[in-house]
Amino acid sequence: MIDPARRAAFEALDAEDPLAKLRDEFALTEGRIYLDGNSLGAPIHAALRALRTAAEDEWRGQLIDAWNDADWIGLPRRLGTRIGRLIGAAPGQVTVCDSISVNLMKLISGALALQPGRTRILSTEDNFPTDLYVAQGLSALLGPARCELVCVPREELASALDDRVALLMLTQVDFRTGVRFDLADMTARAHAVGALTLWDLAHSAGAFPVALDAAQADFAVGCGYKFLGGGPGVPAFLYVAERHLTKLAGELAAQPLSGWMGDARPFEFDGRYAPASGIDRYLVGTPPILACRALEGALDVFDAVDLEDVETKRLALSSALIELIEGSEVADELLLASPRRGEDCGSQVAFRHPEAFALTRALVAEGIVGDFRAPDLLRVGLTPLYLRFVDIFDAACRIEALLTSGRHRDPRFATPTRVT
Amino acid sequence: MIDPARRAAFEALDAEDPLAKLRDEFALTEGRIYLDGNSLGAPIHAALRALRTAAEDEWRGQLIDAWNDADWIGLPRRLGTRIGRLIGAAPGQVTVCDSISVNLMKLISGALALQPGRTRILSTEDNFPTDLYVAQGLSALLGPARCELVCVPREELASALDDRVALLMLTQVDFRTGVRFDLADMTARAHAVGALTLWDLAHSAGAFPVALDAAQADFAVGCGYKFLGGGPGVPAFLYVAERHLTKLAGELAAQPLSGWMGDARPFEFDGRYAPASGIDRYLVGTPPILACRALEGALDVFDAVDLEDVETKRLALSSALIELIEGSEVADELLLASPRRGEDCGSQVAFRHPEAFALTRALVAEGIVGDFRAPDLLRVGLTPLYLRFVDIFDAACRIEALLTSGRHRDPRFATPTRVT
């Protein structure tokens, strides 16, 4: 059994943690250890406040004038600039709109427009499904002669990356195991054969430093409601490198979701679409203001954070968790599915267990909230902004206690009727 | 000058109004007359409450478990069923997702898939720009041999509607003048030449009764933040007639925005997209939960409303406004741009004025909030759910007083720096 006396060492780590004070920024429930911030971020007080202000003061108080007086119209670009800082993108290349899926459609179209004579989109078989689905949909629409998705096991990526590839489309952090691509290295390999890159940063943005400009990445998308904490279903972001914005400026098919908010002069109500210059043309419909304002509030916390510090703490939390589980009485049952070296992993640790579903549900019932990913993964998300070292210690102890007790075999945890 | 003594007659109309009690459901600001509910609906108390509950209780309290425990996952279909009642659509044909613009792309693709051998999309030159823009984008992507947008003046629609037309795409209520198409009649005309119909109900849904099923309409889209009052930028809805859902079931290109939420089994994380059956395949990314919950709250008010009563009151408000302005001292300056017969008009009245921009801004400064549409329209939205007859009387008096005083010529109202 994990020795309870060891808890003091974890308390000591918390006492020295430079990020410890950030925990107060989060609206957490006492007694619950939330290890699913990689799926839905826990609410930040400032996000809840911004949402209330947007609804009660701006919508209610200013009504239609809030588009100007509260600068609602400027939200997508304003948020884009702030998220840009977190992913290594200079201003003017990131905006906030729609969902990752919808944004993928825009960016794959853009990549194909930049690559005449090439039609292949290369990805991994284990990519997050929506990335593959959107490419499949576009391929069905355009026909395989214009857009062809090729998926390979990740160990075959290097050999599949050749001069037929228009676009290498990868998710930086695998949603199941957390295994992380070296973004700069893979981008350079793609460029070496004339391919462009589209990075899905769903599990990267706000979790650790990303350097898109430095890597000369081409396109990226990412999520507002995971590590960035904007709230359930808030819009996604997208990144287009400045050099491509310039090259694609004239071409309508390069962003075929040509809605009125992407027009150069939307309030002139002219019937002929003329794309806005720069990143603004990636907007489509009316921005989801309430959600954007919640995300804006959440980003206030990130302004005070150095993501290098977050990464340092994450590495320590991750090592501690693995070491605790592997030194526990349940080490033989819970097999590490994530890279052992923290540097090769995103902000999560996954373990295989034959009863992972029931285990996950039983843990939730005891206040340890991770999640299950089919077929056999217990996924533990690490959010260094609010997680304490003692939380990791307590979680490991309770996982050990639960599995040794067999309480997860209670029939109420058996049926997988849940959707997420 | 409008005789102030006439106000008593308007007070009497309010005293008899069966909808009068609904005003209490709205979070209005005393002293302001809000005539822009056709652009951004005024907040309903229940919408603000639902938003708070979604943020503070569900997101904060239940975190990831709210997808199940608060049935977040069921929101799009649940809202679709409730909106369906307002637009004459039986359950299973309406869902809530994305923006009108994004939804148009899905539905135009679906229409083309149903019409092999036809490529033409017919619309009016004065359609809301985003409808035309999205068709232009799809045409640029697919090429004119597969998708061609033809726009004509509305008086030429009848002659342009022939057997080359795949899809007649119309907005039922013109956003400038309010002129309203007879949805059943135009649908029948389209069907007579083998064309399908796509109706943009942005200015219809929640404003007056719409009967999509009865008209055998094919496709429709509409807005959650205008008459439905869901809040700024909440998602749109879309309608696909049951017969088309069945016919299109197998075809991937019929809804090329194939995101994970439209997959039959999104939480199995399988790499091969298999469309969900029915209307669910029109979902793309993660639903915008906070916004959907606000919309759900707003719809509570509509459950208690018969839209026939709303239409009756709107006709009375509209006639009163036109009669007051045309009997005022400014009758020669403000020219009616909307149909005189209320039955031919949506829930708004527009007047032309050479200084319409300054007039609109000056009115806002005095608490009468309408809006301006280029080049010369003062647009007055009528929302019978909260507007009183005395509001119409007071607004007409203040428009008259303002124009006769010349106060709108103050330089601070001159510069069109505003975006909406």
mmCIF file of C-alpha atoms in Angstrom, chain B residues 87 124 127-128 131 154 169-175 178-184 186 198-205 207-212 221 343-346:
data_model
loop_
_atom_site.group_PDB
_atom_site.id
_atom_site.type_symbol
_atom_site.label_atom_id
_atom_site.label_comp_id
_atom_site.label_asym_id
_atom_site.label_seq_id
_atom_site.Cartn_x
_atom_site.Cartn_y
_atom_site.Cartn_z
ATOM 1 C CA ILE B 87 -42.164 26.644 -37.719
ATOM 2 C CA THR B 124 -33.014 37.059 -55.445
ATOM 3 C CA ASN B 127 -31.289 38.187 -50.542
ATOM 4 C CA PHE B 128 -29.366 38.548 -47.298
ATOM 5 C CA ASP B 131 -27.008 33.316 -48.296
ATOM 6 C CA ARG B 154 -37.621 39.325 -57.248
ATOM 7 C CA MET B 169 -33.119 29.609 -52.142
ATOM 8 C CA LEU B 170 -35.096 32.451 -50.605
ATOM 9 C CA THR B 171 -35.252 34.421 -47.411
ATOM 10 C CA GLN B 172 -38.892 34.575 -46.459
ATOM 11 C CA VAL B 173 -38.750 38.107 -45.020
ATOM 12 C CA ASP B 174 -36.529 40.705 -46.658
ATOM 13 C CA PHE B 175 -34.156 42.072 -44.035
ATOM 14 C CA GLY B 178 -39.755 43.272 -44.489
ATOM 15 C CA VAL B 179 -41.502 42.155 -47.684
ATOM 16 C CA ARG B 180 -42.581 38.578 -47.136
ATOM 17 C CA PHE B 181 -42.819 35.665 -49.550
ATOM 18 C CA ASP B 182 -45.805 33.361 -49.460
ATOM 19 C CA LEU B 183 -43.837 30.280 -48.456
ATOM 20 C CA ALA B 184 -46.441 27.746 -49.531
ATOM 21 C CA MET B 186 -43.366 29.737 -53.810
ATOM 22 C CA LEU B 198 -34.364 26.276 -49.089
ATOM 23 C CA TRP B 199 -35.990 28.885 -46.857
ATOM 24 C CA ASP B 200 -34.032 31.277 -44.696
ATOM 25 C CA LEU B 201 -36.356 31.940 -41.758
ATOM 26 C CA ALA B 202 -34.045 34.375 -39.926
ATOM 27 C CA HIS B 203 -36.795 36.990 -39.678
ATOM 28 C CA SER B 204 -39.671 34.490 -39.495
ATOM 29 C CA ALA B 205 -39.059 32.023 -36.678
ATOM 30 C CA ALA B 207 -42.252 36.199 -35.280
ATOM 31 C CA PHE B 208 -45.278 34.658 -36.959
ATOM 32 C CA PRO B 209 -46.615 31.187 -37.766
ATOM 33 C CA VAL B 210 -44.621 29.246 -40.355
ATOM 34 C CA ALA B 211 -45.881 25.936 -41.710
ATOM 35 C CA LEU B 212 -42.968 24.095 -43.291
ATOM 36 C CA VAL B 221 -32.415 27.542 -41.787
ATOM 37 C CA GLU B 343 -49.986 40.394 -44.404
ATOM 38 C CA ASP B 344 -47.293 40.922 -47.033
ATOM 39 C CA CYS B 345 -44.715 41.958 -44.454
ATOM 40 C CA GLY B 346 -42.582 40.459 -41.703
#
